[in-house]
Amino acid sequence: MPEESINRRRLITMGSAAAASALLGPSLVPAEARAATWENLVEKSSFASATAFAQEWNHGYPWGDVHNGAAKMLAGKVSLSGGVLTLTATRLAQPDGQSASPPHAPLWYHSGAVHAKEQILVNDQFPEYDIEGEFRTQTGQGIWPAFWTTGIAPDWPPESDILEYVGDSTNLFNTWTKDAGENDPAERTRLSGHNPDAWHKYRLWMEKDGDDVLLDYYFDGVWQATHRGVGWAGVPQYLIINLQMGSWASGIEPGDALWSQQPGPSGNSYFRARNVWFGRTRAW
């Protein structure tokens, strides 16, 4: 693990600068970390009950019930049991209209999405964020689960894909920035060779670096990559968990003869989450 990645994890899951100091010794904790305090914004217990969920999460996307795939997001496709959030995507007998978002896929699925009520805002007051969760998901043609952060147009990008499987079993750690344009991420790190339908921990550590934000991506506690969110500082983002379907995950380009059919599973598909939380340092 690169030294710079270790240094950026000053408070990690210790929960406070005081706890980090107790572990490392005051002389090893930078002055700015000793001065900062830690606060959790979403607790790991938020999926323990409907009441806990309602305190920290909303249904759907921040902008509505459709996005760039072939699924319409409904609250009825989101369930809680034993501390686990389950999103279920169901194939319909016929499309439920067409997505208003490009590439305007026909909505062959009903599925689920949730987003955190608290926003992410990396700035001088909140210079560091820690975001993580445990997930298991089905993968394959037409299945497109994601755990991600995003700004909302016109303040998009930023976008960070912490978990994203687009029609196969390779996870994509993606970082989107305005300088890279709208069609491709500025940086992408692929991770394969694991079973996505077993529980794994996905994590993102953010730290302000001038006008940019440094992003460390982890899988099962092991550092995978460092990306740079160019120009991200001061731009609010939402944290989203969704089970999108079809569209790019179907491997079909708009205009293809099969585009209208949105190939994918004929029955139900599932994306499960537990112990999802995020927090930040507060400088004042």
JSON list of C-alpha atoms in Angstrom, two decimals, residues 47-233:
[
{"chain": "A", "resi": 47, "resn": "PHE", "atom": "CA", "xyz": [-30.93, -0.40, 7.58]},
{"chain": "A", "resi": 48, "resn": "ALA", "atom": "CA", "xyz": [-31.95, -1.93, 10.91]},
{"chain": "A", "resi": 49, "resn": "SER", "atom": "CA", "xyz": [-35.57, -0.71, 10.70]},
{"chain": "A", "resi": 50, "resn": "ALA", "atom": "CA", "xyz": [-37.95, 1.36, 8.61]},
{"chain": "A", "resi": 51, "resn": "THR", "atom": "CA", "xyz": [-37.70, 4.14, 11.19]},
{"chain": "A", "resi": 52, "resn": "ALA", "atom": "CA", "xyz": [-33.90, 4.21, 11.08]},
{"chain": "A", "resi": 53, "resn": "PHE", "atom": "CA", "xyz": [-33.98, 4.14, 7.28]},
{"chain": "A", "resi": 54, "resn": "ALA", "atom": "CA", "xyz": [-36.41, 7.05, 7.07]},
{"chain": "A", "resi": 55, "resn": "GLN", "atom": "CA", "xyz": [-34.14, 9.19, 9.25]},
{"chain": "A", "resi": 56, "resn": "GLU", "atom": "CA", "xyz": [-31.16, 8.92, 6.90]},
{"chain": "A", "resi": 57, "resn": "TRP", "atom": "CA", "xyz": [-32.35, 7.82, 3.42]},
{"chain": "A", "resi": 58, "resn": "ASN", "atom": "CA", "xyz": [-34.85, 8.76, 0.73]},
{"chain": "A", "resi": 59, "resn": "HIS", "atom": "CA", "xyz": [-36.29, 6.54, -1.99]},
{"chain": "A", "resi": 60, "resn": "GLY", "atom": "CA", "xyz": [-35.40, 7.03, -5.65]},
{"chain": "A", "resi": 61, "resn": "TYR", "atom": "CA", "xyz": [-32.78, 9.29, -7.14]},
{"chain": "A", "resi": 62, "resn": "PRO", "atom": "CA", "xyz": [-32.40, 12.88, -5.91]},
{"chain": "A", "resi": 63, "resn": "TRP", "atom": "CA", "xyz": [-33.92, 13.98, -9.25]},
{"chain": "A", "resi": 64, "resn": "GLY", "atom": "CA", "xyz": [-36.73, 11.42, -9.65]},
{"chain": "A", "resi": 65, "resn": "ASP", "atom": "CA", "xyz": [-37.44, 7.79, -10.51]},
{"chain": "A", "resi": 66, "resn": "VAL", "atom": "CA", "xyz": [-35.53, 7.26, -13.79]},
{"chain": "A", "resi": 67, "resn": "HIS", "atom": "CA", "xyz": [-31.97, 7.73, -15.01]},
{"chain": "A", "resi": 68, "resn": "ASN", "atom": "CA", "xyz": [-29.85, 6.39, -17.89]},
{"chain": "A", "resi": 69, "resn": "GLY", "atom": "CA", "xyz": [-31.04, 2.77, -17.80]},
{"chain": "A", "resi": 70, "resn": "ALA", "atom": "CA", "xyz": [-34.12, 0.69, -18.48]},
{"chain": "A", "resi": 71, "resn": "ALA", "atom": "CA", "xyz": [-35.49, 0.64, -14.91]},
{"chain": "A", "resi": 72, "resn": "LYS", "atom": "CA", "xyz": [-38.07, 2.81, -13.18]},
{"chain": "A", "resi": 73, "resn": "MET", "atom": "CA", "xyz": [-37.32, 3.10, -9.47]},
{"chain": "A", "resi": 74, "resn": "LEU", "atom": "CA", "xyz": [-40.17, 2.38, -7.06]},
{"chain": "A", "resi": 75, "resn": "ALA", "atom": "CA", "xyz": [-40.24, 2.39, -3.26]},
{"chain": "A", "resi": 76, "resn": "GLY", "atom": "CA", "xyz": [-41.96, -1.00, -3.34]},
{"chain": "A", "resi": 77, "resn": "LYS", "atom": "CA", "xyz": [-38.81, -2.56, -4.82]},
{"chain": "A", "resi": 78, "resn": "VAL", "atom": "CA", "xyz": [-36.79, -1.62, -1.71]},
{"chain": "A", "resi": 79, "resn": "SER", "atom": "CA", "xyz": [-36.97, -3.88, 1.35]},
{"chain": "A", "resi": 80, "resn": "LEU", "atom": "CA", "xyz": [-35.27, -4.23, 4.75]},
{"chain": "A", "resi": 81, "resn": "SER", "atom": "CA", "xyz": [-34.63, -7.39, 6.74]},
{"chain": "A", "resi": 82, "resn": "GLY", "atom": "CA", "xyz": [-32.04, -8.23, 9.40]},
{"chain": "A", "resi": 83, "resn": "GLY", "atom": "CA", "xyz": [-30.04, -5.07, 8.76]},
{"chain": "A", "resi": 84, "resn": "VAL", "atom": "CA", "xyz": [-29.84, -5.76, 5.02]},
{"chain": "A", "resi": 85, "resn": "LEU", "atom": "CA", "xyz": [-31.22, -3.47, 2.32]},
{"chain": "A", "resi": 86, "resn": "THR", "atom": "CA", "xyz": [-32.41, -5.38, -0.76]},
{"chain": "A", "resi": 87, "resn": "LEU", "atom": "CA", "xyz": [-33.14, -3.79, -4.13]},
{"chain": "A", "resi": 88, "resn": "THR", "atom": "CA", "xyz": [-35.15, -6.02, -6.48]},
{"chain": "A", "resi": 89, "resn": "ALA", "atom": "CA", "xyz": [-35.40, -5.50, -10.22]},
{"chain": "A", "resi": 90, "resn": "THR", "atom": "CA", "xyz": [-38.31, -7.20, -11.99]},
{"chain": "A", "resi": 91, "resn": "ARG", "atom": "CA", "xyz": [-38.73, -7.68, -15.73]},
{"chain": "A", "resi": 92, "resn": "LEU", "atom": "CA", "xyz": [-42.10, -6.44, -17.01]},
{"chain": "A", "resi": 93, "resn": "ALA", "atom": "CA", "xyz": [-44.36, -7.91, -19.68]},
{"chain": "A", "resi": 94, "resn": "GLN", "atom": "CA", "xyz": [-44.05, -4.65, -21.60]},
{"chain": "A", "resi": 95, "resn": "PRO", "atom": "CA", "xyz": [-42.16, -1.37, -21.09]},
{"chain": "A", "resi": 96, "resn": "ASP", "atom": "CA", "xyz": [-43.49, 1.14, -18.58]},
{"chain": "A", "resi": 97, "resn": "GLY", "atom": "CA", "xyz": [-42.78, 4.09, -20.87]},
{"chain": "A", "resi": 98, "resn": "GLN", "atom": "CA", "xyz": [-39.35, 5.45, -21.75]},
{"chain": "A", "resi": 99, "resn": "SER", "atom": "CA", "xyz": [-36.64, 7.06, -19.64]},
{"chain": "A", "resi": 100, "resn": "ALA", "atom": "CA", "xyz": [-36.51, 10.83, -19.92]},
{"chain": "A", "resi": 101, "resn": "SER", "atom": "CA", "xyz": [-32.73, 10.69, -19.51]},
{"chain": "A", "resi": 102, "resn": "PRO", "atom": "CA", "xyz": [-30.30, 9.86, -22.34]},
{"chain": "A", "resi": 103, "resn": "PRO", "atom": "CA", "xyz": [-30.04, 7.35, -23.96]},
{"chain": "A", "resi": 104, "resn": "HIS", "atom": "CA", "xyz": [-33.83, 7.16, -23.40]},
{"chain": "A", "resi": 105, "resn": "ALA", "atom": "CA", "xyz": [-34.12, 3.43, -22.87]},
{"chain": "A", "resi": 106, "resn": "PRO", "atom": "CA", "xyz": [-37.56, 1.78, -22.81]},
{"chain": "A", "resi": 107, "resn": "LEU", "atom": "CA", "xyz": [-38.39, 0.94, -19.19]},
{"chain": "A", "resi": 108, "resn": "TRP", "atom": "CA", "xyz": [-38.55, -2.85, -19.19]},
{"chain": "A", "resi": 109, "resn": "TYR", "atom": "CA", "xyz": [-37.88, -3.09, -15.43]},
{"chain": "A", "resi": 110, "resn": "HIS", "atom": "CA", "xyz": [-39.17, -1.87, -12.10]},
{"chain": "A", "resi": 111, "resn": "SER", "atom": "CA", "xyz": [-36.35, -1.63, -9.57]},
{"chain": "A", "resi": 112, "resn": "GLY", "atom": "CA", "xyz": [-35.12, 0.27, -6.52]},
{"chain": "A", "resi": 113, "resn": "ALA", "atom": "CA", "xyz": [-32.83, 3.15, -5.64]},
{"chain": "A", "resi": 114, "resn": "VAL", "atom": "CA", "xyz": [-32.11, 5.09, -2.45]},
{"chain": "A", "resi": 115, "resn": "HIS", "atom": "CA", "xyz": [-30.03, 8.16, -1.69]},
{"chain": "A", "resi": 116, "resn": "ALA", "atom": "CA", "xyz": [-28.71, 9.58, 1.57]},
{"chain": "A", "resi": 117, "resn": "LYS", "atom": "CA", "xyz": [-30.40, 12.71, 2.92]},
{"chain": "A", "resi": 118, "resn": "GLU", "atom": "CA", "xyz": [-27.04, 14.18, 3.98]},
{"chain": "A", "resi": 119, "resn": "GLN", "atom": "CA", "xyz": [-24.93, 15.52, 1.13]},
{"chain": "A", "resi": 120, "resn": "ILE", "atom": "CA", "xyz": [-21.19, 15.22, 0.65]},
{"chain": "A", "resi": 121, "resn": "LEU", "atom": "CA", "xyz": [-19.35, 18.55, 0.46]},
{"chain": "A", "resi": 122, "resn": "VAL", "atom": "CA", "xyz": [-15.55, 18.46, 0.54]},
{"chain": "A", "resi": 123, "resn": "ASN", "atom": "CA", "xyz": [-14.26, 21.93, 1.45]},
{"chain": "A", "resi": 124, "resn": "ASP", "atom": "CA", "xyz": [-12.06, 23.67, 4.02]},
{"chain": "A", "resi": 125, "resn": "GLN", "atom": "CA", "xyz": [-14.60, 23.05, 6.78]},
{"chain": "A", "resi": 126, "resn": "PHE", "atom": "CA", "xyz": [-15.12, 19.38, 5.85]},
{"chain": "A", "resi": 127, "resn": "PRO", "atom": "CA", "xyz": [-11.79, 18.34, 4.26]},
{"chain": "A", "resi": 128, "resn": "GLU", "atom": "CA", "xyz": [-12.14, 14.54, 4.53]},
{"chain": "A", "resi": 129, "resn": "TYR", "atom": "CA", "xyz": [-14.90, 11.98, 3.99]},
{"chain": "A", "resi": 130, "resn": "ASP", "atom": "CA", "xyz": [-14.95, 8.22, 4.58]},
{"chain": "A", "resi": 131, "resn": "ILE", "atom": "CA", "xyz": [-17.66, 6.26, 2.67]},
{"chain": "A", "resi": 132, "resn": "GLU", "atom": "CA", "xyz": [-18.09, 2.50, 2.82]},
{"chain": "A", "resi": 133, "resn": "GLY", "atom": "CA", "xyz": [-20.49, -0.41, 2.77]},
{"chain": "A", "resi": 134, "resn": "GLU", "atom": "CA", "xyz": [-20.77, -4.16, 2.34]},
{"chain": "A", "resi": 135, "resn": "PHE", "atom": "CA", "xyz": [-22.54, -5.38, -0.80]},
{"chain": "A", "resi": 136, "resn": "ARG", "atom": "CA", "xyz": [-23.41, -8.49, -2.75]},
{"chain": "A", "resi": 137, "resn": "THR", "atom": "CA", "xyz": [-25.00, -8.41, -6.18]},
{"chain": "A", "resi": 138, "resn": "GLN", "atom": "CA", "xyz": [-26.01, -10.53, -9.11]},
{"chain": "A", "resi": 139, "resn": "THR", "atom": "CA", "xyz": [-24.15, -9.62, -12.30]},
{"chain": "A", "resi": 140, "resn": "GLY", "atom": "CA", "xyz": [-24.47, -10.44, -15.99]},
{"chain": "A", "resi": 141, "resn": "GLN", "atom": "CA", "xyz": [-26.02, -9.02, -19.12]},
{"chain": "A", "resi": 142, "resn": "GLY", "atom": "CA", "xyz": [-28.49, -6.26, -18.34]},
{"chain": "A", "resi": 143, "resn": "ILE", "atom": "CA", "xyz": [-27.63, -5.94, -14.62]},
{"chain": "A", "resi": 144, "resn": "TRP", "atom": "CA", "xyz": [-26.16, -2.60, -13.51]},
{"chain": "A", "resi": 145, "resn": "PRO", "atom": "CA", "xyz": [-25.82, -2.09, -9.72]},
{"chain": "A", "resi": 146, "resn": "ALA", "atom": "CA", "xyz": [-23.98, 0.91, -8.31]},
{"chain": "A", "resi": 147, "resn": "PHE", "atom": "CA", "xyz": [-22.87, 2.56, -5.07]},
{"chain": "A", "resi": 148, "resn": "TRP", "atom": "CA", "xyz": [-21.79, 6.04, -6.06]},
{"chain": "A", "resi": 149, "resn": "THR", "atom": "CA", "xyz": [-21.58, 9.76, -5.40]},
{"chain": "A", "resi": 150, "resn": "THR", "atom": "CA", "xyz": [-22.68, 12.40, -7.86]},
{"chain": "A", "resi": 151, "resn": "GLY", "atom": "CA", "xyz": [-23.30, 16.08, -8.35]},
{"chain": "A", "resi": 152, "resn": "ILE", "atom": "CA", "xyz": [-26.47, 17.12, -10.13]},
{"chain": "A", "resi": 153, "resn": "ALA", "atom": "CA", "xyz": [-26.56, 19.04, -13.42]},
{"chain": "A", "resi": 154, "resn": "PRO", "atom": "CA", "xyz": [-25.35, 21.66, -14.06]},
{"chain": "A", "resi": 155, "resn": "ASP", "atom": "CA", "xyz": [-22.88, 20.66, -11.30]},
{"chain": "A", "resi": 156, "resn": "TRP", "atom": "CA", "xyz": [-22.06, 17.27, -12.85]},
{"chain": "A", "resi": 157, "resn": "PRO", "atom": "CA", "xyz": [-19.39, 15.96, -12.77]},
{"chain": "A", "resi": 158, "resn": "PRO", "atom": "CA", "xyz": [-18.22, 15.23, -10.02]},
{"chain": "A", "resi": 159, "resn": "GLU", "atom": "CA", "xyz": [-19.07, 11.55, -9.90]},
{"chain": "A", "resi": 160, "resn": "SER", "atom": "CA", "xyz": [-17.35, 8.68, -8.12]},
{"chain": "A", "resi": 161, "resn": "ASP", "atom": "CA", "xyz": [-18.39, 5.07, -8.76]},
{"chain": "A", "resi": 162, "resn": "ILE", "atom": "CA", "xyz": [-17.29, 3.07, -5.73]},
{"chain": "A", "resi": 163, "resn": "LEU", "atom": "CA", "xyz": [-19.14, -0.06, -6.87]},
{"chain": "A", "resi": 164, "resn": "GLU", "atom": "CA", "xyz": [-20.35, -0.42, -10.44]},
{"chain": "A", "resi": 165, "resn": "TYR", "atom": "CA", "xyz": [-20.89, -3.58, -12.48]},
{"chain": "A", "resi": 166, "resn": "VAL", "atom": "CA", "xyz": [-22.05, -2.89, -16.03]},
{"chain": "A", "resi": 167, "resn": "GLY", "atom": "CA", "xyz": [-23.31, -6.14, -17.50]},
{"chain": "A", "resi": 168, "resn": "ASP", "atom": "CA", "xyz": [-20.45, -8.34, -16.24]},
{"chain": "A", "resi": 169, "resn": "SER", "atom": "CA", "xyz": [-18.51, -9.30, -13.08]},
{"chain": "A", "resi": 170, "resn": "THR", "atom": "CA", "xyz": [-15.79, -6.61, -13.29]},
{"chain": "A", "resi": 171, "resn": "ASN", "atom": "CA", "xyz": [-16.14, -3.78, -10.78]},
{"chain": "A", "resi": 172, "resn": "LEU", "atom": "CA", "xyz": [-15.37, -0.29, -12.08]},
{"chain": "A", "resi": 173, "resn": "PHE", "atom": "CA", "xyz": [-13.89, 2.35, -9.80]},
{"chain": "A", "resi": 174, "resn": "ASN", "atom": "CA", "xyz": [-14.64, 5.47, -11.87]},
{"chain": "A", "resi": 175, "resn": "THR", "atom": "CA", "xyz": [-13.87, 9.14, -11.32]},
{"chain": "A", "resi": 176, "resn": "TRP", "atom": "CA", "xyz": [-15.61, 11.67, -13.58]},
{"chain": "A", "resi": 177, "resn": "THR", "atom": "CA", "xyz": [-14.40, 15.26, -13.98]},
{"chain": "A", "resi": 178, "resn": "LYS", "atom": "CA", "xyz": [-15.35, 18.13, -16.25]},
{"chain": "A", "resi": 179, "resn": "ASP", "atom": "CA", "xyz": [-11.92, 18.25, -17.89]},
{"chain": "A", "resi": 180, "resn": "ALA", "atom": "CA", "xyz": [-12.47, 14.71, -19.24]},
{"chain": "A", "resi": 181, "resn": "GLY", "atom": "CA", "xyz": [-15.80, 15.51, -20.92]},
{"chain": "A", "resi": 182, "resn": "GLU", "atom": "CA", "xyz": [-19.15, 13.78, -20.49]},
{"chain": "A", "resi": 183, "resn": "ASN", "atom": "CA", "xyz": [-18.63, 10.44, -22.23]},
{"chain": "A", "resi": 184, "resn": "ASP", "atom": "CA", "xyz": [-15.66, 8.89, -20.45]},
{"chain": "A", "resi": 185, "resn": "PRO", "atom": "CA", "xyz": [-14.34, 8.93, -16.88]},
{"chain": "A", "resi": 186, "resn": "ALA", "atom": "CA", "xyz": [-11.12, 10.79, -16.24]},
{"chain": "A", "resi": 187, "resn": "GLU", "atom": "CA", "xyz": [-9.79, 7.73, -14.42]},
{"chain": "A", "resi": 188, "resn": "ARG", "atom": "CA", "xyz": [-10.98, 4.11, -14.27]},
{"chain": "A", "resi": 189, "resn": "THR", "atom": "CA", "xyz": [-9.62, 1.17, -12.29]},
{"chain": "A", "resi": 190, "resn": "ARG", "atom": "CA", "xyz": [-11.00, -2.30, -13.05]},
{"chain": "A", "resi": 191, "resn": "LEU", "atom": "CA", "xyz": [-11.23, -5.07, -10.46]},
{"chain": "A", "resi": 192, "resn": "SER", "atom": "CA", "xyz": [-12.00, -8.69, -11.38]},
{"chain": "A", "resi": 193, "resn": "GLY", "atom": "CA", "xyz": [-11.33, -12.21, -10.15]},
{"chain": "A", "resi": 194, "resn": "HIS", "atom": "CA", "xyz": [-13.85, -12.10, -7.27]},
{"chain": "A", "resi": 195, "resn": "ASN", "atom": "CA", "xyz": [-17.45, -13.24, -6.82]},
{"chain": "A", "resi": 196, "resn": "PRO", "atom": "CA", "xyz": [-19.69, -10.15, -6.70]},
{"chain": "A", "resi": 197, "resn": "ASP", "atom": "CA", "xyz": [-22.55, -12.26, -5.30]},
{"chain": "A", "resi": 198, "resn": "ALA", "atom": "CA", "xyz": [-20.65, -12.76, -2.02]},
{"chain": "A", "resi": 199, "resn": "TRP", "atom": "CA", "xyz": [-20.32, -10.06, 0.61]},
{"chain": "A", "resi": 200, "resn": "HIS", "atom": "CA", "xyz": [-17.48, -7.62, -0.07]},
{"chain": "A", "resi": 201, "resn": "LYS", "atom": "CA", "xyz": [-16.58, -4.24, 1.41]},
{"chain": "A", "resi": 202, "resn": "TYR", "atom": "CA", "xyz": [-16.27, -1.25, -0.91]},
{"chain": "A", "resi": 203, "resn": "ARG", "atom": "CA", "xyz": [-14.78, 1.99, 0.38]},
{"chain": "A", "resi": 204, "resn": "LEU", "atom": "CA", "xyz": [-13.84, 5.49, -0.73]},
{"chain": "A", "resi": 205, "resn": "TRP", "atom": "CA", "xyz": [-11.68, 7.95, 1.21]},
{"chain": "A", "resi": 206, "resn": "MET", "atom": "CA", "xyz": [-11.84, 11.59, 0.04]},
{"chain": "A", "resi": 207, "resn": "GLU", "atom": "CA", "xyz": [-9.44, 14.38, 0.96]},
{"chain": "A", "resi": 208, "resn": "LYS", "atom": "CA", "xyz": [-9.37, 18.01, -0.18]},
{"chain": "A", "resi": 209, "resn": "ASP", "atom": "CA", "xyz": [-6.22, 18.98, -2.08]},
{"chain": "A", "resi": 210, "resn": "GLY", "atom": "CA", "xyz": [-6.51, 22.61, -3.15]},
{"chain": "A", "resi": 211, "resn": "ASP", "atom": "CA", "xyz": [-9.41, 22.87, -5.59]},
{"chain": "A", "resi": 212, "resn": "ASP", "atom": "CA", "xyz": [-9.26, 19.11, -6.18]},
{"chain": "A", "resi": 213, "resn": "VAL", "atom": "CA", "xyz": [-10.26, 16.06, -4.15]},
{"chain": "A", "resi": 214, "resn": "LEU", "atom": "CA", "xyz": [-8.00, 13.02, -3.81]},
{"chain": "A", "resi": 215, "resn": "LEU", "atom": "CA", "xyz": [-9.88, 9.71, -3.88]},
{"chain": "A", "resi": 216, "resn": "ASP", "atom": "CA", "xyz": [-8.58, 6.41, -2.49]},
{"chain": "A", "resi": 217, "resn": "TYR", "atom": "CA", "xyz": [-10.59, 3.32, -3.52]},
{"chain": "A", "resi": 218, "resn": "TYR", "atom": "CA", "xyz": [-10.53, 0.12, -1.43]},
{"chain": "A", "resi": 219, "resn": "PHE", "atom": "CA", "xyz": [-11.91, -3.39, -1.85]},
{"chain": "A", "resi": 220, "resn": "ASP", "atom": "CA", "xyz": [-12.17, -5.69, 1.17]},
{"chain": "A", "resi": 221, "resn": "GLY", "atom": "CA", "xyz": [-9.85, -3.38, 3.10]},
{"chain": "A", "resi": 222, "resn": "VAL", "atom": "CA", "xyz": [-7.12, -3.37, 0.44]},
{"chain": "A", "resi": 223, "resn": "TRP", "atom": "CA", "xyz": [-6.20, -0.15, -1.36]},
{"chain": "A", "resi": 224, "resn": "GLN", "atom": "CA", "xyz": [-6.81, -0.39, -5.12]},
{"chain": "A", "resi": 225, "resn": "ALA", "atom": "CA", "xyz": [-6.19, 3.04, -6.63]},
{"chain": "A", "resi": 226, "resn": "THR", "atom": "CA", "xyz": [-5.85, 6.77, -6.06]},
{"chain": "A", "resi": 227, "resn": "HIS", "atom": "CA", "xyz": [-7.72, 9.10, -8.44]},
{"chain": "A", "resi": 228, "resn": "ARG", "atom": "CA", "xyz": [-7.94, 12.88, -8.56]},
{"chain": "A", "resi": 229, "resn": "GLY", "atom": "CA", "xyz": [-11.29, 14.67, -8.68]},
{"chain": "A", "resi": 230, "resn": "VAL", "atom": "CA", "xyz": [-10.22, 17.79, -10.55]},
{"chain": "A", "resi": 231, "resn": "GLY", "atom": "CA", "xyz": [-12.20, 20.84, -9.46]},
{"chain": "A", "resi": 232, "resn": "TRP", "atom": "CA", "xyz": [-14.39, 18.86, -7.07]},
{"chain": "A", "resi": 233, "resn": "ALA", "atom": "CA", "xyz": [-13.83, 20.95, -3.93]}
]
